[in-house]
Short mmCIF file of C-alpha atoms and ligand atoms in Angstrom, two decimals:
data_model
loop_
_atom_site.label_atom_id
_atom_site.label_comp_id
_atom_site.label_asym_id
_atom_site.label_seq_id
_atom_site.Cartn_x
_atom_site.Cartn_y
_atom_site.Cartn_z
CA MET U 1 11.38 -1.48 37.44
CA ILE U 2 8.13 -1.87 35.57
CA ALA U 3 8.41 -4.54 32.84
CA ARG U 4 8.24 -2.74 29.43
CA ALA U 5 6.65 -5.58 27.68
CA GLN U 6 3.02 -4.77 27.89
CA ALA U 7 0.00 -6.69 26.72
CA GLN U 8 -1.60 -5.14 23.68
CA ASN U 9 -4.32 -2.57 24.61
CA TYR U 10 -7.80 -2.99 23.23
CA ASP U 11 -9.44 -0.56 25.55
CA GLU U 12 -10.27 2.87 24.22
CA ALA U 13 -10.04 4.33 27.71
CA LYS U 14 -6.39 3.30 27.89
CA VAL U 15 -5.23 4.97 24.67
CA PRO U 16 -2.70 7.44 25.94
CA ALA U 17 -3.03 11.12 25.40
CA TYR U 18 -1.01 12.06 22.30
CA THR U 19 -0.29 14.89 19.99
CA LEU U 20 0.06 14.21 16.28
CA PRO U 21 2.90 15.98 14.44
CA ASP U 22 1.36 18.68 12.29
CA VAL U 23 1.52 17.58 8.66
CA LEU U 24 1.53 21.14 7.48
CA LYS U 25 4.30 22.54 9.76
CA THR U 26 7.82 22.56 8.30
CA SER U 27 10.91 21.64 10.34
CA ASP U 28 11.64 25.33 10.65
CA GLY U 29 8.25 26.02 12.09
CA GLN U 30 6.44 27.55 9.00
CA LEU U 31 2.88 26.68 8.31
CA VAL U 32 2.22 25.42 4.81
CA LYS U 33 -0.63 27.21 3.29
CA ASN U 34 -0.62 26.29 -0.41
CA LYS U 35 0.22 23.56 -2.86
CA PRO U 36 3.63 24.80 -4.10
CA ASP U 37 4.93 25.06 -0.54
CA TRP U 38 3.57 21.61 0.25
CA GLU U 39 5.07 20.13 -2.90
CA LYS U 40 8.44 21.92 -2.93
CA LYS U 41 9.20 22.08 0.76
CA ARG U 42 7.04 20.02 3.12
CA ARG U 43 6.24 16.95 1.07
CA PRO U 44 9.97 16.23 0.35
CA GLU U 45 10.70 16.71 4.08
CA VAL U 46 7.95 14.36 5.26
CA LEU U 47 8.95 11.82 2.66
CA THR U 48 12.52 11.82 3.88
CA LEU U 49 11.36 11.38 7.44
CA PHE U 50 9.43 8.31 6.46
CA GLU U 51 12.43 6.97 4.48
CA ASN U 52 15.00 7.54 7.20
CA ASN U 53 12.86 6.43 10.13
CA ILE U 54 10.58 3.76 8.90
CA TYR U 55 10.45 2.35 5.36
CA GLY U 56 14.01 3.06 4.18
CA GLN U 57 15.41 4.44 0.99
CA MET U 58 13.89 3.65 -2.34
CA PRO U 59 16.67 3.05 -4.88
CA LYS U 60 15.72 4.40 -8.24
CA THR U 61 18.45 3.26 -10.55
CA PHE U 62 18.87 0.01 -12.52
CA ASP U 63 20.39 -0.79 -15.86
CA ASN U 64 17.75 -2.53 -17.66
CA LEU U 65 14.12 -3.79 -17.49
CA THR U 66 12.91 -6.44 -19.90
CA TYR U 67 9.87 -8.48 -20.01
CA LYS U 68 8.84 -11.82 -21.53
CA VAL U 69 5.35 -13.12 -21.89
CA THR U 70 5.70 -16.72 -20.61
CA ASN U 71 2.09 -17.80 -21.13
CA GLU U 72 -0.79 -16.29 -22.94
CA VAL U 73 -4.48 -17.31 -23.21
CA LYS U 74 -6.61 -14.95 -25.27
CA ASP U 75 -9.94 -16.56 -24.33
CA ALA U 76 -9.52 -17.08 -20.62
CA MET U 77 -12.53 -16.96 -18.31
CA ASN U 78 -14.86 -18.33 -20.89
CA GLY U 79 -13.68 -15.72 -23.41
CA LYS U 80 -14.10 -12.78 -21.05
CA ALA U 81 -10.45 -12.13 -20.47
CA HIS U 82 -7.04 -12.18 -21.89
CA LEU U 83 -4.47 -13.86 -19.66
CA LYS U 84 -0.75 -12.98 -19.77
CA GLU U 85 1.87 -14.28 -17.44
CA VAL U 86 4.84 -12.01 -17.74
CA THR U 87 8.28 -12.30 -16.26
CA ILE U 88 9.77 -8.87 -15.71
CA THR U 89 13.63 -8.98 -15.32
CA VAL U 90 15.36 -6.03 -13.70
CA THR U 91 19.16 -5.96 -14.15
CA LYS U 92 21.72 -3.98 -12.32
CA GLY U 93 25.41 -4.63 -12.91
CA ASN U 94 25.84 -8.42 -13.12
CA LYS U 95 22.79 -9.11 -11.03
CA SER U 96 19.19 -9.55 -11.94
CA ALA U 97 15.83 -10.11 -10.25
CA ASP U 98 12.63 -11.66 -11.86
CA ILE U 99 9.13 -10.50 -11.06
CA HIS U 100 6.30 -12.86 -12.05
CA LEU U 101 3.24 -11.07 -13.02
CA VAL U 102 -0.24 -12.55 -13.62
CA LEU U 103 -2.48 -10.22 -15.67
CA PHE U 104 -6.05 -10.62 -16.91
CA THR U 105 -7.34 -7.95 -19.24
CA PRO U 106 -11.02 -7.79 -20.11
CA ASN U 107 -12.00 -8.68 -23.69
CA HIS U 108 -14.86 -6.71 -25.23
CA VAL U 109 -13.82 -3.49 -23.44
CA LYS U 110 -12.21 -0.47 -25.23
CA LYS U 111 -8.44 -0.48 -24.59
CA PRO U 112 -6.43 0.68 -22.81
CA VAL U 113 -8.04 -0.18 -19.58
CA PRO U 114 -7.44 0.78 -15.99
CA ALA U 115 -5.91 -1.97 -13.85
CA PHE U 116 -5.90 -3.17 -10.19
CA LEU U 117 -2.53 -4.54 -9.12
CA LEU U 118 -2.46 -6.76 -5.91
CA ILE U 119 0.65 -7.07 -3.91
CA ASN U 120 0.00 -10.69 -2.85
CA ASN U 121 1.27 -11.51 0.57
CA ARG U 122 -0.62 -14.91 0.86
CA GLY U 123 -0.24 -18.13 -1.09
CA LYS U 124 0.24 -18.05 -4.76
CA GLU U 125 -2.87 -20.12 -5.21
CA ASN U 126 -4.86 -16.97 -4.46
CA THR U 127 -3.87 -15.57 -7.79
CA ASP U 128 -4.06 -18.77 -9.74
CA PRO U 129 -3.75 -18.00 -13.53
CA THR U 130 -5.53 -21.21 -14.51
CA ARG U 131 -8.59 -20.19 -12.32
CA ALA U 132 -8.83 -23.79 -11.11
CA THR U 133 -8.55 -22.23 -7.65
CA LYS U 134 -10.63 -19.09 -7.03
CA SER U 135 -10.21 -16.88 -4.00
CA GLU U 136 -11.95 -13.89 -2.55
CA PHE U 137 -8.51 -12.51 -1.89
CA TRP U 138 -8.20 -11.78 -5.61
CA PRO U 139 -11.62 -12.21 -7.24
CA ALA U 140 -10.30 -11.79 -10.75
CA GLU U 141 -13.71 -12.69 -12.40
CA THR U 142 -15.49 -9.88 -10.56
CA VAL U 143 -12.86 -7.27 -11.44
CA ILE U 144 -12.91 -8.39 -15.07
CA GLU U 145 -16.65 -8.14 -15.17
CA SER U 146 -16.43 -4.63 -13.92
CA GLY U 147 -14.36 -3.76 -16.92
CA TYR U 148 -10.93 -3.45 -15.20
CA ALA U 149 -7.79 -5.41 -15.73
CA VAL U 150 -6.61 -7.31 -12.73
CA ALA U 151 -2.99 -8.21 -11.90
CA ALA U 152 -0.88 -9.57 -9.08
CA PHE U 153 2.63 -10.38 -8.16
CA HIS U 154 3.83 -12.29 -5.07
CA VAL U 155 5.79 -10.58 -2.40
CA SER U 156 8.51 -13.16 -2.42
CA ASP U 157 9.69 -11.86 -5.80
CA GLY U 158 10.46 -8.53 -4.09
CA ALA U 159 11.64 -9.99 -0.82
CA PRO U 160 10.98 -13.26 0.90
CA ASP U 161 8.84 -12.60 3.94
CA ASN U 162 11.37 -14.05 6.31
CA LYS U 163 13.82 -12.45 8.75
CA ASN U 164 16.66 -14.66 7.56
CA THR U 165 16.07 -14.57 3.75
CA TYR U 166 14.50 -11.25 2.93
CA GLN U 167 17.73 -10.17 1.31
CA ASP U 168 17.22 -12.78 -1.45
CA GLY U 169 14.94 -10.76 -3.62
CA ILE U 170 15.59 -7.41 -5.27
CA LEU U 171 17.95 -6.42 -2.36
CA ARG U 172 20.54 -8.44 -4.12
CA LEU U 173 20.59 -5.52 -6.62
CA TYR U 174 21.04 -3.03 -3.80
CA PRO U 175 23.32 -4.71 -1.20
CA GLU U 176 24.34 -1.27 0.12
CA GLN U 177 20.81 -0.93 1.54
CA LEU U 178 21.63 -3.75 4.03
CA GLU U 179 24.62 -1.73 5.44
CA THR U 180 22.78 1.33 6.44
CA ASP U 181 20.32 2.10 9.30
CA ASN U 182 17.96 3.71 6.84
CA GLY U 183 18.23 0.94 4.31
CA MET U 184 15.18 -0.59 2.62
CA LYS U 185 13.94 -3.95 3.88
CA ALA U 186 11.14 -6.17 2.90
CA ILE U 187 8.10 -3.70 2.83
CA GLY U 188 10.22 -1.26 0.90
CA ALA U 189 11.25 -4.06 -1.56
CA TRP U 190 7.56 -4.99 -2.14
CA ALA U 191 6.76 -1.37 -2.96
CA TRP U 192 9.68 -1.19 -5.24
CA THR U 193 8.51 -4.29 -7.06
CA ALA U 194 5.07 -2.79 -7.60
CA SER U 195 6.76 0.07 -9.33
CA ARG U 196 8.56 -2.17 -11.70
CA VAL U 197 5.18 -3.72 -12.61
CA LEU U 198 4.02 -0.25 -13.35
CA ASP U 199 7.04 0.19 -15.62
CA TYR U 200 5.89 -2.85 -17.48
CA PHE U 201 2.30 -1.56 -17.62
CA GLN U 202 3.63 1.57 -19.35
CA LYS U 203 4.77 -0.69 -22.21
CA ASP U 204 1.59 -2.76 -22.40
CA LYS U 205 -0.74 -1.07 -24.88
CA ASN U 206 -3.78 -2.73 -23.30
CA ILE U 207 -3.24 -1.14 -19.93
CA ASP U 208 -3.94 2.49 -19.15
CA ALA U 209 -0.86 3.07 -17.00
CA LYS U 210 -2.20 6.40 -15.85
CA LYS U 211 -4.98 4.55 -14.07
CA VAL U 212 -3.21 1.73 -12.20
CA PHE U 213 -4.53 1.12 -8.66
CA VAL U 214 -2.16 -0.56 -6.13
CA VAL U 215 -4.01 -2.85 -3.62
CA GLY U 216 -2.68 -4.62 -0.58
CA HIS U 217 -3.89 -6.46 2.47
CA SER U 218 -2.43 -6.14 5.88
CA ARG U 219 1.47 -6.23 5.39
CA GLY U 220 0.59 -5.98 1.69
CA GLY U 221 -1.47 -2.93 2.53
CA LYS U 222 1.41 -1.25 4.26
CA ALA U 223 3.50 -1.87 1.10
CA ALA U 224 0.65 -0.52 -1.06
CA LEU U 225 0.56 2.76 0.75
CA TRP U 226 4.37 3.12 0.49
CA ALA U 227 4.26 2.29 -3.21
CA GLY U 228 1.61 5.02 -3.69
CA VAL U 229 3.73 7.52 -1.69
CA GLN U 230 7.00 6.73 -3.47
CA ASP U 231 5.61 6.38 -6.93
CA GLN U 232 3.23 9.09 -7.93
CA ARG U 233 2.38 7.24 -11.15
CA PHE U 234 -0.03 5.05 -9.04
CA ALA U 235 -3.37 6.64 -9.45
CA MET U 236 -4.99 5.29 -6.40
CA VAL U 237 -4.20 3.16 -3.29
CA PHE U 238 -6.37 0.56 -1.52
CA SER U 239 -5.00 -0.34 1.87
CA ASN U 240 -7.00 -3.23 3.39
CA CYS U 241 -6.71 -3.95 7.14
CA SER U 242 -3.13 -2.48 7.08
CA GLY U 243 -2.98 -1.55 10.76
CA ASN U 244 0.26 -0.69 12.49
CA THR U 245 2.77 1.10 10.25
CA GLY U 246 0.13 0.94 7.58
CA ALA U 247 -2.92 3.19 7.73
CA ALA U 248 -3.38 3.23 11.57
CA LEU U 249 -1.99 5.86 13.81
CA ALA U 250 1.02 4.60 15.87
CA ARG U 251 0.49 6.96 18.82
CA ARG U 252 -2.70 5.43 19.89
CA ARG U 253 -0.88 2.26 20.82
CA PHE U 254 -4.15 0.38 20.19
CA GLY U 255 -3.73 -3.28 19.14
CA GLU U 256 -0.36 -3.88 17.50
CA THR U 257 2.34 -1.50 18.51
CA ILE U 258 5.74 -0.55 17.06
CA THR U 259 7.58 -2.57 19.52
CA ARG U 260 5.49 -5.60 18.70
CA ILE U 261 5.86 -5.22 14.91
CA ASN U 262 9.50 -4.70 15.11
CA THR U 263 9.97 -7.71 17.32
CA SER U 264 7.83 -10.11 15.21
CA PHE U 265 9.03 -8.71 11.84
CA PRO U 266 12.42 -7.25 12.24
CA HIS U 267 12.95 -7.53 8.46
CA TRP U 268 10.12 -5.17 7.46
CA PHE U 269 11.33 -1.79 8.34
CA THR U 270 14.65 0.09 8.82
CA ASN U 271 16.97 -0.43 11.81
CA ASN U 272 16.20 3.15 12.72
CA TYR U 273 12.58 2.19 13.30
CA LYS U 274 13.61 0.12 16.32
CA LYS U 275 14.46 3.37 18.14
CA TYR U 276 10.75 4.09 18.48
CA ASN U 277 9.85 0.84 20.28
CA ASP U 278 7.76 1.98 23.18
CA ASN U 279 8.66 5.52 22.09
CA GLU U 280 6.06 6.60 19.55
CA ALA U 281 5.94 10.16 20.84
CA ALA U 282 9.58 10.58 19.50
CA LEU U 283 8.60 9.78 15.99
CA PRO U 284 8.69 12.87 13.76
CA VAL U 285 5.79 11.50 11.78
CA ASP U 286 2.54 9.45 12.25
CA GLN U 287 0.71 7.47 9.71
CA HIS U 288 -1.79 10.25 8.82
CA MET U 289 1.20 11.84 7.13
CA LEU U 290 1.78 8.79 5.02
CA ILE U 291 -1.71 9.14 3.60
CA ALA U 292 -1.17 12.85 3.13
CA LEU U 293 1.94 12.03 0.91
CA ILE U 294 -0.47 10.31 -1.53
CA ALA U 295 -2.62 13.53 -2.01
CA PRO U 296 -4.26 14.57 -4.19
CA ARG U 297 -4.69 10.97 -5.40
CA PRO U 298 -7.57 8.98 -3.80
CA VAL U 299 -6.90 6.53 -1.01
CA TYR U 300 -9.34 3.88 0.27
CA ALA U 301 -8.63 2.24 3.62
CA THR U 302 -10.49 -0.64 5.30
CA ASN U 303 -10.86 -2.44 8.58
CA ALA U 304 -12.74 -5.46 9.86
CA THR U 305 -14.73 -5.43 13.08
CA LYS U 306 -13.10 -8.43 14.58
CA ASP U 307 -9.59 -7.20 13.63
CA LEU U 308 -8.87 -4.80 16.53
CA TRP U 309 -5.23 -5.65 16.22
CA ALA U 310 -5.31 -3.32 13.17
CA ASP U 311 -7.05 -0.49 15.05
CA PRO U 312 -10.14 0.52 12.94
CA LYS U 313 -10.55 3.75 14.86
CA GLY U 314 -6.97 4.71 14.47
CA THR U 315 -7.13 4.01 10.78
CA TYR U 316 -10.07 6.35 10.29
CA LEU U 317 -8.33 8.97 12.30
CA SER U 318 -5.43 8.84 10.00
CA LEU U 319 -7.74 9.66 7.12
CA ILE U 320 -9.23 12.43 9.00
CA ASN U 321 -5.88 13.94 9.97
CA ALA U 322 -4.60 13.65 6.32
CA GLN U 323 -7.41 15.94 5.15
CA PRO U 324 -5.56 19.27 5.50
CA VAL U 325 -3.18 18.25 2.75
CA TYR U 326 -6.09 17.24 0.44
CA ALA U 327 -7.63 20.60 1.24
CA LEU U 328 -4.61 22.32 -0.28
CA TYR U 329 -5.69 20.63 -3.51
CA LYS U 330 -9.24 21.74 -3.09
CA LYS U 331 -10.19 18.05 -2.68
CA PRO U 332 -12.30 18.00 0.47
CA SER U 333 -13.15 14.50 1.63
CA GLY U 334 -16.18 15.47 3.70
CA LEU U 335 -15.45 12.78 6.20
CA SER U 336 -17.49 13.14 9.39
CA PRO U 337 -15.43 13.05 12.56
CA GLU U 338 -16.93 9.66 13.66
CA PRO U 339 -16.30 6.48 11.61
CA PRO U 340 -19.25 5.26 9.42
CA ALA U 341 -21.48 2.42 10.55
CA ILE U 342 -20.34 -1.07 10.13
CA ASN U 343 -20.42 -2.26 6.48
CA THR U 344 -21.27 1.23 5.28
CA ALA U 345 -18.68 2.33 2.64
CA ILE U 346 -17.65 5.91 2.04
CA ILE U 347 -17.31 6.05 -1.69
CA ASN U 348 -18.06 9.55 -2.89
CA SER U 349 -14.95 11.04 -1.41
CA ILE U 350 -11.28 11.42 -2.11
CA LEU U 351 -10.63 9.49 1.03
CA GLY U 352 -12.75 6.33 1.17
CA TYR U 353 -13.33 3.92 4.03
CA HIS U 354 -15.25 1.00 5.39
CA ASN U 355 -15.27 -1.21 8.41
CA ARG U 356 -16.53 -4.59 7.41
CA GLU U 357 -18.15 -6.97 9.71
CA GLY U 358 -15.83 -9.91 10.16
CA ILE U 359 -12.22 -10.98 10.55
CA HIS U 360 -8.83 -9.88 9.22
CA ASN U 361 -9.07 -10.74 5.55
CA LEU U 362 -9.51 -9.39 2.05
CA THR U 363 -12.93 -10.39 0.79
CA THR U 364 -15.45 -9.88 -2.00
CA PHE U 365 -17.18 -7.16 0.08
CA ASP U 366 -13.84 -5.27 0.15
CA TRP U 367 -13.26 -5.65 -3.60
CA GLN U 368 -16.69 -4.67 -4.50
CA ASN U 369 -16.29 -1.38 -2.68
CA PHE U 370 -12.81 -0.93 -4.27
CA ILE U 371 -14.63 -1.25 -7.68
CA ARG U 372 -17.19 1.26 -6.63
CA PHE U 373 -14.58 3.74 -5.55
CA ALA U 374 -12.75 3.27 -8.73
CA ASN U 375 -15.94 3.82 -10.69
CA TYR U 376 -16.61 6.93 -8.75
CA HIS U 377 -13.12 8.44 -9.43
CA TYR U 378 -12.80 7.17 -12.98
CA PRO U 379 -16.34 7.14 -14.39
CA LYS U 380 -16.61 5.12 -17.56
CA LYS U 381 -17.58 7.17 -20.54
CA GLY U 382 -20.38 6.15 -22.89
C1 LIG Z 1 0.33 -9.71 11.59
C2 LIG Z 1 0.98 -8.43 11.73
C3 LIG Z 1 0.21 -7.24 11.10
C4 LIG Z 1 -0.23 -7.71 9.64
C5 LIG Z 1 -0.60 -9.15 9.59
C6 LIG Z 1 -0.73 -9.67 8.16
O1 LIG Z 1 0.89 -10.77 12.25
O2 LIG Z 1 1.21 -8.20 13.10
O3 LIG Z 1 0.98 -6.15 11.11
O4 LIG Z 1 0.73 -7.29 8.78
O5 LIG Z 1 0.31 -10.05 10.21
O6 LIG Z 1 -0.02 -9.30 7.24
O7 LIG Z 1 -1.71 -10.44 7.89
#
C-alpha cells in the first residue's frame, strides 16, 4: 500500500494531468450558447453543485433584521470621515444573532457612495474604529481618501473560526444545517453574514448599495467569492490570496489540497466535501466555475509570490477558464494565457489579477489595486 498522505506539491512538473469540467455543458450534455440558457439552466445547476458538494446551502429566511448605531463620530479621521458602529440583529423564531459593523463614510463626497466591505478573518485590531491602531489589512484612510466608504465585520459574528464552536454564530438560527451533509458551515456562514450587512447598507442612505464590493483575504477570500456568487447584489468581488477552495483550481493539486484543507479545517465546508479528499477528479465542478457564477460582475483575484500554498498559477487559470461565461455577456476580459509579470496589475478588464512580490497577506499594494479596479469599473463622474 502506498501511503495516501502526500507532501504538498510545489513542482509544476508534478501537477497531474487533469480535465476541467466544462462550465458551459449542462448535466444533460447540452452546450450553453447564450445568456438566457446560462441564467435559466446552467447557472442554477452549477450553483447547486457548489452548494451540495462544497459550501453548503444558503438559508434565505429570517423573521427580522434590525440595526442600532452604537457609536457615531461625524468628524473621524481629522474630519475626513463619518464613523458609524452598527449592531445588526437578525432574528429567527426565538433566536437572534448580532453582527457588529464598523463603517467609515467619506465626508465632502456626494452621497450615496460605493463601499468596500471586508470580511475580517484576522484580529479585530485590524479594523480599529478609533484608528489608534492602523493596519495594511484594512487601510481605511486610503480607501476614504479615494472617495469610497470602507466597512468591516469580523468572521466570528458569522461563525467562530474553530472546529468545536463554529456552530455558535448564525448557525444557531439554522440548526437544521448541522444535520445534513450539504449543510452550511463556517465559510457559508461568513458569506451569509456579508449579505446581512448588505441588507443594512440598503437602508443606509449614505451608501450606494448597488455598488458594494466584498473583499476577503485567504479564508475570507473564499467567503468573499461565495458571497458574490450567492448574492448577486454584490457589485464586485476581491479575493486576495484565497487559494484552495477559493480562486485556485483544485485539480492542479499544487500547494494546499482538498484533503489538507478538510483535515485542518473540518468546520469550513460541507460533510460532502470530504468525499473529494484525494479525489479531485470526481468533483463535478472546479473553482473556475465559482468565478463564472459571478459573471457578468467584475472579479479581482490576487496572489503573492512567496505564497505558493495558494497556487498563483492555478488562480490565474481559474480566471482564464471562467472567461467563456463572461463572453456570453459580451464582457471579454482580454486575459493573456500566461499570468502577468510580478507586481503588474491587470485593471482594465472584467477579470482583474495581480501576483504581488511577497508573502501571504493583504497589503496596501493589494488595496491600491482594488481601488484602481473599482475606479475603472465605476468611474467617478464630474
Ligand atoms: C491556511 C489555509 C488556507 C488559508 C489560510 C488563511 O492555513 O490552509 O486555506 O485559508 O490559512 O486563511 O490565512
